[in-house]
XYZ file of C-alpha atoms in Angstrom:
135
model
C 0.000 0.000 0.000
C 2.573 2.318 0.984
C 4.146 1.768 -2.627
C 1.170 2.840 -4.297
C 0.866 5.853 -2.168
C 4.558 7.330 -3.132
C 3.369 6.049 -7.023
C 0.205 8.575 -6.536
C 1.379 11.021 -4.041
C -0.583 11.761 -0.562
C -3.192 13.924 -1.632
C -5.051 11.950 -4.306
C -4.150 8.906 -1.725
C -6.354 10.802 0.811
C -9.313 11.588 -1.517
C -9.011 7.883 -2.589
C -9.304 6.930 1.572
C -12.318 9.414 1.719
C -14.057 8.011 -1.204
C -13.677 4.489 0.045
C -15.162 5.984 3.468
C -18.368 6.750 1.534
C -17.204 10.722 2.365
C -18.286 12.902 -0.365
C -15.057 14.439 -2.290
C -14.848 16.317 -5.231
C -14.368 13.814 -8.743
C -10.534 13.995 -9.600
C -7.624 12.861 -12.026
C -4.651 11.139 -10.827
C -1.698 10.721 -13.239
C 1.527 8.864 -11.667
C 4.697 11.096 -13.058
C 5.301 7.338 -14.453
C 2.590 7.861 -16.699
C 2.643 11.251 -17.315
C 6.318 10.847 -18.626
C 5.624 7.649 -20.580
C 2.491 8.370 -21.618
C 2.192 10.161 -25.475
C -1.123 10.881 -25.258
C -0.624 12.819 -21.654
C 2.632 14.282 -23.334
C 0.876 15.584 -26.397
C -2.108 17.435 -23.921
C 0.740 18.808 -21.948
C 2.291 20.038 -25.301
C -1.427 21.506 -26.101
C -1.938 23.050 -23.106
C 1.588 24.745 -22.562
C 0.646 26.296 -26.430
C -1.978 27.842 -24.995
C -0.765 29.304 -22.232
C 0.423 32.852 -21.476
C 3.382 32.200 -19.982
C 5.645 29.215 -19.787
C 4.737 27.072 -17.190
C 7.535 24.342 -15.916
C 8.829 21.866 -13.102
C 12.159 22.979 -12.597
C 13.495 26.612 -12.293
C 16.902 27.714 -14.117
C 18.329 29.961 -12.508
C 17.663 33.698 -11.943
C 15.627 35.644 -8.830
C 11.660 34.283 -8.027
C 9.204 34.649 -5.654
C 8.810 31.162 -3.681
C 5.665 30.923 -1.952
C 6.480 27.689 -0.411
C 8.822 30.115 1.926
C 6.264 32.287 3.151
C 3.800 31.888 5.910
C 1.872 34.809 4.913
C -1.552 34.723 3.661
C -1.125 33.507 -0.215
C -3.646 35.634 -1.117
C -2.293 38.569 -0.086
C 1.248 37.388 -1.492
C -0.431 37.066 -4.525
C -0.405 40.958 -4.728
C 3.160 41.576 -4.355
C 3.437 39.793 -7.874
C 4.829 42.057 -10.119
C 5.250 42.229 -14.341
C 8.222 40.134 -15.132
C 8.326 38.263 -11.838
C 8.970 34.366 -11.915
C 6.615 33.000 -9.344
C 7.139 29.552 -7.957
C 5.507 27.219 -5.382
C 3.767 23.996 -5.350
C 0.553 26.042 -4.374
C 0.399 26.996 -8.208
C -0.498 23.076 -8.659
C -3.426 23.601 -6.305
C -5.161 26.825 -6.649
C -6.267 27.609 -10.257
C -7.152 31.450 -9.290
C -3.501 31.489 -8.217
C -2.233 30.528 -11.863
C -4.928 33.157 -12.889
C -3.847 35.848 -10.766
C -0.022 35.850 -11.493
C -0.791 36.013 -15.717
C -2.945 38.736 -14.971
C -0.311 40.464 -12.930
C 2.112 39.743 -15.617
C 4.199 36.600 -13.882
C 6.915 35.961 -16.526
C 6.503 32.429 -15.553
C 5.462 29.884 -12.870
C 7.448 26.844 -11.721
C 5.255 23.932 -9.436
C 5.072 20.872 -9.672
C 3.145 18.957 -10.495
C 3.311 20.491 -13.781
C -0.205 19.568 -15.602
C -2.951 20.949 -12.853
C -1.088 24.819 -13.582
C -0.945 24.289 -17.220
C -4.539 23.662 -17.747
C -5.542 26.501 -15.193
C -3.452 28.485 -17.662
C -4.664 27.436 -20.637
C -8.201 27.547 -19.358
C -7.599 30.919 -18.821
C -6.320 32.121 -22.158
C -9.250 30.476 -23.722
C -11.125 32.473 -21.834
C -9.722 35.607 -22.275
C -7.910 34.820 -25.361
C -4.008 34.129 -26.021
C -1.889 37.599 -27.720
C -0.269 36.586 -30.814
């Protein structure tokens, strides 16, 4: 059990423990990274969904000055309005919170790094359907 649990990761292990509970939770998609980095169909909406986007959205920052909210204990709300044009923003809370993704685009974020990955990409490109991409 424990295996599958690392394979999964803890949170979708707890809505999984909930569900079996007879709790009502939210509906939700689990990838493993396994199967997000093998899999070509996952690969190509990843591809899809970065196209979309606004602003490049990755796993792994290269170098250069951001804004970690996994550092802060503030309110991430109110950190969210220290984000200024140009700034990279990072933080696994980017994977969580769609109106997070939303809010740094529209304060002009030059990118966000979380991981996982995929959840912050769609919020992204969700957004820039909505509001449309620039060319």
């Amino acid at each position: 059990m424990i295996q599958r649990k690392r394979l999964i990761g803890g949170k979708a292990w707890s809505i999984a423990e909930m569900s079996a509970l007879g709790l009502n939770v939210p509906p939700a998609c689990v990838t493993t990274t396994r199967a997000r980095d093998e899999d070509a169909h996952l690969r190509r909406f990843a591809s899809w969904a970065g196209e979309l986007s606004r602003i490049p959205i990755m796993a792994v920052h290269a170098g250069g000055e951001a804004l970690d909210f996994d550092d802060r204990s503030e309110n991430v709300r109110s950190l969210a309005q220290i984000i200024r044009p140009g700034n990279i923003v990072k933080g696994r809370i980017f994977s969580n919170d769609d109106s997070l993704v939303r809010i740094a685009i529209k304060r002009g974020a030059a990118s966000i790094v979380t991981s996982p990955v995929l959840a912050a990409l769609l919020a992204a490109a969700h957004a820039a359907q909505e509001t449309g991409k620039p060319e």
